[in-house]
PDB file of C-alpha atoms in Angstrom:
ATOM      1  CA  MET A  12      -3.959  32.731 -68.015  1.00 46.00           C
ATOM      2  CA  SER A  13      -0.921  33.240 -66.158  1.00 53.00           C
ATOM      3  CA  GLN A  14       1.953  31.083 -67.001  1.00 61.00           C
ATOM      4  CA  SER A  15       2.934  30.759 -63.405  1.00 83.00           C
ATOM      5  CA  LEU A  16      -0.487  29.185 -62.339  1.00 93.00           C
ATOM      6  CA  LYS A  17       0.001  25.882 -60.451  1.00 96.00           C
ATOM      7  CA  ILE A  18      -2.873  23.649 -61.800  1.00 97.00           C
ATOM      8  CA  ILE A  19      -3.560  20.007 -60.773  1.00 98.00           C
ATOM      9  CA  GLY A  20      -5.249  17.768 -62.977  1.00 97.00           C
ATOM     10  CA  VAL A  21      -6.873  14.445 -61.870  1.00 97.00           C
ATOM     11  CA  ASP A  22      -8.330  11.666 -63.722  1.00 96.00           C
ATOM     12  CA  GLU A  23      -9.036   8.021 -63.287  1.00 96.00           C
ATOM     13  CA  SER A  24      -8.723   4.618 -64.929  1.00 96.00           C
ATOM     14  CA  GLY A  25     -10.363   1.234 -64.508  1.00 97.00           C
ATOM     15  CA  LYS A  26     -14.069   2.686 -64.099  1.00 96.00           C
ATOM     16  CA  GLY A  27     -15.335   0.661 -66.867  1.00 96.00           C
ATOM     17  CA  ASP A  28     -13.394  -2.414 -66.425  1.00 98.00           C
ATOM     18  CA  PHE A  29     -14.838  -5.380 -64.847  1.00 99.00           C
ATOM     19  CA  PHE A  30     -11.874  -6.470 -63.424  1.00 99.00           C
ATOM     20  CA  GLY A  31      -9.028  -4.858 -61.596  1.00 98.00           C
ATOM     21  CA  PRO A  32      -8.955  -1.728 -59.298  1.00 99.00           C
ATOM     22  CA  LEU A  33     -10.269   1.688 -59.947  1.00 98.00           C
ATOM     23  CA  VAL A  34      -7.152   3.893 -59.918  1.00 98.00           C
ATOM     24  CA  ILE A  35      -7.155   7.886 -59.470  1.00 98.00           C
ATOM     25  CA  SER A  36      -4.314  10.021 -60.006  1.00 98.00           C
ATOM     26  CA  SER A  37      -3.569  13.858 -59.638  1.00 98.00           C
ATOM     27  CA  PHE A  38      -0.594  15.696 -61.165  1.00 99.00           C
ATOM     28  CA  ILE A  39       0.715  18.938 -60.781  1.00 98.00           C
ATOM     29  CA  ALA A  40       2.637  21.514 -63.140  1.00 98.00           C
ATOM     30  CA  GLU A  41       2.708  25.012 -63.840  1.00 96.00           C
ATOM     31  CA  ASN A  42       1.099  26.365 -66.915  1.00 94.00           C
ATOM     32  CA  SER A  43       4.916  27.564 -68.179  1.00 95.00           C
ATOM     33  CA  GLU A  44       5.647  23.784 -68.191  1.00 97.00           C
ATOM     34  CA  ILE A  45       3.053  22.526 -70.546  1.00 96.00           C
ATOM     35  CA  PRO A  46       5.021  22.964 -73.730  1.00 97.00           C
ATOM     36  CA  GLN A  47       7.904  20.327 -71.975  1.00 97.00           C
ATOM     37  CA  LEU A  48       4.900  18.212 -71.311  1.00 98.00           C
ATOM     38  CA  LYS A  49       3.660  18.541 -74.766  1.00 97.00           C
ATOM     39  CA  ALA A  50       7.010  17.938 -76.497  1.00 97.00           C
ATOM     40  CA  TYR A  51       7.506  14.570 -74.553  1.00 96.00           C
ATOM     41  CA  GLY A  52       4.227  13.111 -75.749  1.00 96.00           C
ATOM     42  CA  VAL A  53       1.535  13.997 -72.861  1.00 97.00           C
ATOM     43  CA  LYS A  54      -1.841  13.834 -74.397  1.00 92.00           C
ATOM     44  CA  ASP A  55      -5.340  12.039 -73.725  1.00 85.00           C
ATOM     45  CA  GLY A  56      -3.993   8.600 -72.427  1.00 84.00           C
ATOM     46  CA  LYS A  57      -6.780   6.833 -74.903  1.00 84.00           C
ATOM     47  CA  LEU A  58      -4.819   8.062 -77.826  1.00 88.00           C
ATOM     48  CA  LEU A  59      -1.654   6.416 -76.684  1.00 94.00           C
ATOM     49  CA  SER A  60      -0.476   2.996 -76.842  1.00 95.00           C
ATOM     50  CA  GLU A  61       0.098   0.850 -73.647  1.00 96.00           C
ATOM     51  CA  LYS A  62       4.033   1.021 -74.360  1.00 97.00           C
ATOM     52  CA  ARG A  63       4.215   4.543 -74.924  1.00 97.00           C
ATOM     53  CA  ILE A  64       2.011   5.092 -71.754  1.00 98.00           C
ATOM     54  CA  ILE A  65       4.539   3.294 -69.606  1.00 98.00           C
ATOM     55  CA  GLU A  66       7.273   5.420 -70.899  1.00 98.00           C
ATOM     56  CA  ILE A  67       5.417   8.477 -70.460  1.00 98.00           C
ATOM     57  CA  ASP A  68       4.304   7.600 -66.939  1.00 98.00           C
ATOM     58  CA  LYS A  69       7.902   7.200 -65.816  1.00 98.00           C
ATOM     59  CA  PHE A  70       8.884  10.531 -67.187  1.00 98.00           C
ATOM     60  CA  LEU A  71       6.280  12.277 -65.220  1.00 98.00           C
ATOM     61  CA  ARG A  72       6.749  10.262 -61.989  1.00 98.00           C
ATOM     62  CA  ASP A  73      10.429  10.960 -62.166  1.00 98.00           C
ATOM     63  CA  ASN A  74      10.083  14.929 -62.774  1.00 98.00           C
ATOM     64  CA  PHE A  75       6.560  16.137 -61.414  1.00 98.00           C
ATOM     65  CA  ASN A  76       4.731  15.761 -58.160  1.00 98.00           C
ATOM     66  CA  TYR A  77       1.674  13.371 -58.292  1.00 99.00           C
ATOM     67  CA  VAL A  78      -0.457  11.203 -56.073  1.00 98.00           C
ATOM     68  CA  THR A  79      -2.150   7.930 -57.011  1.00 98.00           C
ATOM     69  CA  VAL A  80      -4.929   6.254 -55.099  1.00 97.00           C
ATOM     70  CA  THR A  81      -5.322   2.785 -56.021  1.00 98.00           C
ATOM     71  CA  ILE A  82      -8.864   1.163 -54.994  1.00 98.00           C
ATOM     72  CA  MET A  83      -8.532  -2.639 -55.086  1.00 98.00           C
ATOM     73  CA  PRO A  84     -11.379  -4.637 -56.025  1.00 98.00           C
ATOM     74  CA  ASP A  85     -11.798  -6.033 -52.402  1.00 97.00           C
ATOM     75  CA  GLU A  86     -12.108  -2.406 -50.745  1.00 97.00           C
ATOM     76  CA  TYR A  87     -14.053  -1.016 -54.011  1.00 98.00           C
ATOM     77  CA  ASN A  88     -16.595  -3.189 -53.383  1.00 98.00           C
ATOM     78  CA  LYS A  89     -16.801  -2.549 -49.751  1.00 97.00           C
ATOM     79  CA  ARG A  90     -17.185   0.976 -50.477  1.00 95.00           C
ATOM     80  CA  TYR A  91     -19.491   0.820 -53.054  1.00 96.00           C
ATOM     81  CA  LYS A  92     -21.923  -1.472 -51.040  1.00 95.00           C
ATOM     82  CA  GLU A  93     -22.089   1.634 -48.486  1.00 94.00           C
ATOM     83  CA  ILE A  94     -22.371   4.547 -50.974  1.00 89.00           C
ATOM     84  CA  LYS A  95     -24.267   2.883 -53.679  1.00 89.00           C
ATOM     85  CA  ASN A  96     -23.164   5.584 -56.087  1.00 92.00           C
ATOM     86  CA  LEU A  97     -20.257   5.416 -58.640  1.00 93.00           C
ATOM     87  CA  ASN A  98     -19.904   9.170 -59.005  1.00 92.00           C
ATOM     88  CA  LYS A  99     -19.890   9.663 -55.069  1.00 93.00           C
ATOM     89  CA  LEU A 100     -16.968   7.094 -54.676  1.00 94.00           C
ATOM     90  CA  LEU A 101     -15.265   8.759 -57.846  1.00 95.00           C
ATOM     91  CA  ALA A 102     -15.547  11.880 -56.001  1.00 94.00           C
ATOM     92  CA  TRP A 103     -14.211  10.861 -52.822  1.00 94.00           C
ATOM     93  CA  GLY A 104     -10.905   9.368 -54.522  1.00 95.00           C
ATOM     94  CA  HIS A 105     -10.616  12.739 -56.747  1.00 96.00           C
ATOM     95  CA  ALA A 106     -10.932  14.815 -53.560  1.00 95.00           C
ATOM     96  CA  ARG A 107      -8.231  12.461 -51.633  1.00 96.00           C
ATOM     97  CA  CYS A 108      -5.893  12.792 -54.366  1.00 97.00           C
ATOM     98  CA  ILE A 109      -6.430  16.541 -55.050  1.00 96.00           C
ATOM     99  CA  SER A 110      -5.944  17.105 -50.957  1.00 96.00           C
ATOM    100  CA  LEU A 111      -3.062  14.976 -50.961  1.00 96.00           C
ATOM    101  CA  LEU A 112      -1.334  16.732 -53.803  1.00 97.00           C
ATOM    102  CA  ASN A 113      -1.989  20.258 -52.885  1.00 95.00           C
ATOM    103  CA  GLU A 114      -0.142  19.253 -49.329  1.00 94.00           C
ATOM    104  CA  LYS A 115       3.057  18.374 -51.208  1.00 95.00           C
ATOM    105  CA  GLN A 116       2.774  21.476 -53.654  1.00 95.00           C
ATOM    106  CA  GLU A 117       0.335  24.121 -53.154  1.00 92.00           C
ATOM    107  CA  CYS A 118      -2.042  24.729 -56.108  1.00 95.00           C
ATOM    108  CA  ASP A 119      -3.964  27.560 -57.715  1.00 94.00           C
ATOM    109  CA  LYS A 120      -6.776  25.478 -59.184  1.00 95.00           C
ATOM    110  CA  ALA A 121      -7.683  21.934 -59.568  1.00 96.00           C
ATOM    111  CA  ILE A 122      -9.206  20.548 -63.027  1.00 95.00           C
ATOM    112  CA  SER A 123     -11.042  17.184 -63.350  1.00 93.00           C
ATOM    113  CA  ASP A 124     -12.952  15.461 -66.122  1.00 86.00           C
ATOM    114  CA  LYS A 125     -16.880  16.259 -65.855  1.00 83.00           C
ATOM    115  CA  PHE A 126     -18.841  13.306 -63.976  1.00 81.00           C
ATOM    116  CA  GLY A 127     -21.794  13.916 -61.775  1.00 75.00           C
ATOM    117  CA  LYS A 128     -22.249  17.009 -59.743  1.00 74.00           C
ATOM    118  CA  ILE A 129     -19.031  19.352 -58.927  1.00 72.00           C
ATOM    119  CA  ASP A 130     -20.909  19.525 -55.509  1.00 82.00           C
ATOM    120  CA  HIS A 131     -19.598  15.907 -54.837  1.00 86.00           C
ATOM    121  CA  ILE A 132     -15.831  16.470 -55.321  1.00 90.00           C
ATOM    122  CA  SER A 133     -16.302  19.900 -53.504  1.00 87.00           C
ATOM    123  CA  GLY A 134     -18.045  18.472 -50.488  1.00 89.00           C
ATOM    124  CA  GLU A 135     -15.606  15.660 -49.966  1.00 90.00           C
ATOM    125  CA  LEU A 136     -12.600  18.359 -50.305  1.00 90.00           C
ATOM    126  CA  LYS A 137     -14.686  20.366 -47.499  1.00 90.00           C
ATOM    127  CA  LYS A 138     -14.305  17.169 -45.376  1.00 91.00           C
ATOM    128  CA  LEU A 139     -10.680  17.277 -45.867  1.00 90.00           C
ATOM    129  CA  GLY A 140     -10.636  20.744 -44.914  1.00 88.00           C
ATOM    130  CA  GLN A 141      -9.604  21.998 -48.246  1.00 87.00           C
ATOM    131  CA  SER A 142     -10.964  25.058 -50.121  1.00 85.00           C
ATOM    132  CA  ILE A 143      -9.254  24.651 -53.478  1.00 91.00           C
ATOM    133  CA  LYS A 144     -10.649  26.060 -56.470  1.00 92.00           C
ATOM    134  CA  LEU A 145     -12.158  23.395 -58.491  1.00 92.00           C
ATOM    135  CA  LYS A 146     -13.413  23.124 -62.194  1.00 92.00           C
ATOM    136  CA  GLN A 147     -14.886  20.006 -64.031  1.00 90.00           C
ATOM    137  CA  ILE A 148     -14.956  20.089 -67.640  1.00 89.00           C
ATOM    138  CA  VAL A 149     -16.212  17.846 -70.394  1.00 85.00           C
ATOM    139  CA  ARG A 150     -13.279  16.078 -72.127  1.00 83.00           C
ATOM    140  CA  GLY A 151     -10.956  17.298 -69.421  1.00 79.00           C
ATOM    141  CA  GLU A 152      -7.965  15.373 -70.943  1.00 85.00           C
ATOM    142  CA  ALA A 153      -7.685  18.511 -73.392  1.00 90.00           C
ATOM    143  CA  VAL A 154      -6.065  19.942 -70.269  1.00 95.00           C
ATOM    144  CA  THR A 155      -2.225  18.962 -70.403  1.00 97.00           C
ATOM    145  CA  GLN A 156      -2.330  18.439 -66.347  1.00 98.00           C
ATOM    146  CA  VAL A 157      -5.522  16.264 -66.588  1.00 97.00           C
ATOM    147  CA  ALA A 158      -3.879  14.333 -69.739  1.00 97.00           C
ATOM    148  CA  ALA A 159      -0.825  13.546 -67.529  1.00 98.00           C
ATOM    149  CA  ALA A 160      -2.945  12.370 -64.631  1.00 98.00           C
ATOM    150  CA  SER A 161      -4.945   9.996 -66.910  1.00 96.00           C
ATOM    151  CA  ILE A 162      -1.487   8.452 -68.232  1.00 98.00           C
ATOM    152  CA  ILE A 163      -0.223   8.068 -64.676  1.00 98.00           C
ATOM    153  CA  ALA A 164      -3.624   6.302 -63.656  1.00 98.00           C
ATOM    154  CA  ARG A 165      -3.653   4.101 -66.835  1.00 97.00           C
ATOM    155  CA  ALA A 166      -0.062   2.942 -66.208  1.00 98.00           C
ATOM    156  CA  GLU A 167      -1.093   2.014 -62.446  1.00 98.00           C
ATOM    157  CA  PHE A 168      -4.017   0.254 -63.933  1.00 98.00           C
ATOM    158  CA  LEU A 169      -1.984  -1.908 -66.371  1.00 98.00           C
ATOM    159  CA  ARG A 170       0.507  -2.684 -63.595  1.00 98.00           C
ATOM    160  CA  GLN A 171      -2.048  -3.932 -61.198  1.00 98.00           C
ATOM    161  CA  MET A 172      -3.795  -5.759 -63.952  1.00 98.00           C
ATOM    162  CA  GLU A 173      -0.519  -7.794 -64.526  1.00 98.00           C
ATOM    163  CA  TYR A 174       0.035  -8.219 -60.887  1.00 98.00           C
ATOM    164  CA  LEU A 175      -3.354  -9.840 -60.684  1.00 98.00           C
ATOM    165  CA  SER A 176      -2.675 -11.982 -63.519  1.00 98.00           C
ATOM    166  CA  ASP A 177       0.447 -13.217 -62.295  1.00 98.00           C
ATOM    167  CA  LYS A 178      -1.083 -14.050 -58.771  1.00 97.00           C
ATOM    168  CA  TYR A 179      -3.799 -16.255 -60.234  1.00 96.00           C
ATOM    169  CA  ASP A 180      -1.546 -17.510 -63.299  1.00 96.00           C
ATOM    170  CA  TYR A 181      -4.444 -16.488 -65.762  1.00 97.00           C
ATOM    171  CA  GLN A 182      -4.465 -13.525 -68.069  1.00 98.00           C
ATOM    172  CA  ILE A 183      -7.182 -11.371 -66.893  1.00 98.00           C
ATOM    173  CA  PRO A 184      -8.946  -9.241 -69.807  1.00 98.00           C
ATOM    174  CA  ARG A 185      -9.842  -5.498 -69.521  1.00 97.00           C
ATOM    175  CA  GLY A 186     -13.330  -3.969 -70.535  1.00 96.00           C
ATOM    176  CA  ALA A 187     -16.634  -5.732 -69.620  1.00 96.00           C
ATOM    177  CA  SER A 188     -17.536  -7.674 -72.801  1.00 95.00           C
ATOM    178  CA  ALA A 189     -18.464 -11.288 -73.229  1.00 94.00           C
ATOM    179  CA  LYS A 190     -14.729 -12.175 -73.496  1.00 96.00           C
ATOM    180  CA  VAL A 191     -14.820 -10.949 -69.914  1.00 98.00           C
ATOM    181  CA  ASP A 192     -17.436 -12.746 -68.861  1.00 97.00           C
ATOM    182  CA  GLN A 193     -16.226 -15.984 -70.039  1.00 96.00           C
ATOM    183  CA  ALA A 194     -12.571 -15.299 -68.132  1.00 98.00           C
ATOM    184  CA  GLY A 195     -14.963 -14.801 -65.124  1.00 98.00           C
ATOM    185  CA  GLN A 196     -16.496 -18.242 -65.432  1.00 97.00           C
ATOM    186  CA  GLU A 197     -13.229 -19.555 -65.932  1.00 97.00           C
ATOM    187  CA  LEU A 198     -11.590 -17.963 -62.980  1.00 98.00           C
ATOM    188  CA  VAL A 199     -14.729 -19.048 -60.824  1.00 97.00           C
ATOM    189  CA  GLN A 200     -14.040 -22.875 -61.757  1.00 96.00           C
ATOM    190  CA  LEU A 201     -10.532 -22.385 -61.199  1.00 96.00           C
ATOM    191  CA  HIS A 202     -10.761 -20.629 -57.656  1.00 96.00           C
ATOM    192  CA  GLY A 203     -14.189 -20.405 -56.679  1.00 96.00           C
ATOM    193  CA  GLU A 204     -17.029 -17.918 -56.529  1.00 96.00           C
ATOM    194  CA  GLN A 205     -15.359 -15.710 -53.748  1.00 96.00           C
ATOM    195  CA  ILE A 206     -12.588 -14.875 -56.225  1.00 97.00           C
ATOM    196  CA  LEU A 207     -14.706 -12.076 -57.811  1.00 98.00           C
ATOM    197  CA  LYS A 208     -14.822  -9.945 -54.955  1.00 96.00           C
ATOM    198  CA  LEU A 209     -10.961  -9.894 -54.767  1.00 98.00           C
ATOM    199  CA  ILE A 210     -10.620  -9.266 -58.657  1.00 98.00           C
ATOM    200  CA  SER A 211     -13.699  -7.714 -59.953  1.00 98.00           C
ATOM    201  CA  LYS A 212     -16.338  -4.864 -59.417  1.00 98.00           C
ATOM    202  CA  THR A 213     -19.505  -6.931 -58.314  1.00 98.00           C
ATOM    203  CA  HIS A 214     -22.133  -4.383 -59.114  1.00 97.00           C
ATOM    204  CA  PHE A 215     -21.303  -4.590 -62.901  1.00 97.00           C
ATOM    205  CA  LYS A 216     -23.753  -6.773 -64.572  1.00 96.00           C
ATOM    206  CA  ASN A 217     -20.880  -9.010 -65.694  1.00 97.00           C
ATOM    207  CA  TYR A 218     -20.876 -10.334 -62.184  1.00 97.00           C
ATOM    208  CA  ASN A 219     -24.403 -11.652 -62.455  1.00 96.00           C
ATOM    209  CA  ARG A 220     -23.665 -13.081 -66.189  1.00 95.00           C
ATOM    210  CA  VAL A 221     -20.519 -15.008 -64.901  1.00 97.00           C
ATOM    211  CA  LEU A 222     -22.667 -16.698 -62.123  1.00 94.00           C
ATOM    212  CA  SER A 223     -25.569 -17.593 -64.270  1.00 87.00           C
ATOM    213  CA  PRO A 224     -24.347 -18.138 -67.677  1.00 70.00           C
ATOM    214  CA  THR A 225     -27.951 -18.482 -68.588  1.00 62.00           C
ATOM    215  CA  LEU A 226     -28.076 -14.586 -68.656  1.00 51.00           C
ATOM    216  CA  LEU A 227     -25.322 -14.386 -71.291  1.00 48.00           C
TER     217      LEU A 227
END
């Protein structure tokens, strides 16, 4: 593989979290820059502490081109209601991130973690007038550019969760566990049912469990 190839990596954060946005980020680097990225600690964001994610995120954003698309819960719920398919919503976000970054710095290829059919992203790219070579691979974070994108997306997700927690004066938990259900019930008691459409992904099973505690 040529060292000069410019590769866009793309990944998301928040997909499995009831509360908070869906964040998708793309990141571009030449293969010759991979040793520098690895030396700074770039790897699968799931293997890094939150503190390290924030540190590496700043380094990446200060030194490389990237794009982040943040779909806050109110917009997410509207789009999901129209599309009714998470993979298609992910494809829309991935394609948008790839396209916007390719306009900043032209790439030779884009790589994403595998989800759904590759035609979903390719189709969305065509709608945007892009004919970028695209590859989806299982455990895409093994590719350094995808790992970098995952770190940027995760850092933005963490910032947005902190913002929502501050806005509603409540430490909003991550994930989709029983603890999350309990937090949802407490937030509904404080702010009414309408808050869920503003801070959560309403197609999750948690939504009905929050509104109907007997389902817990």
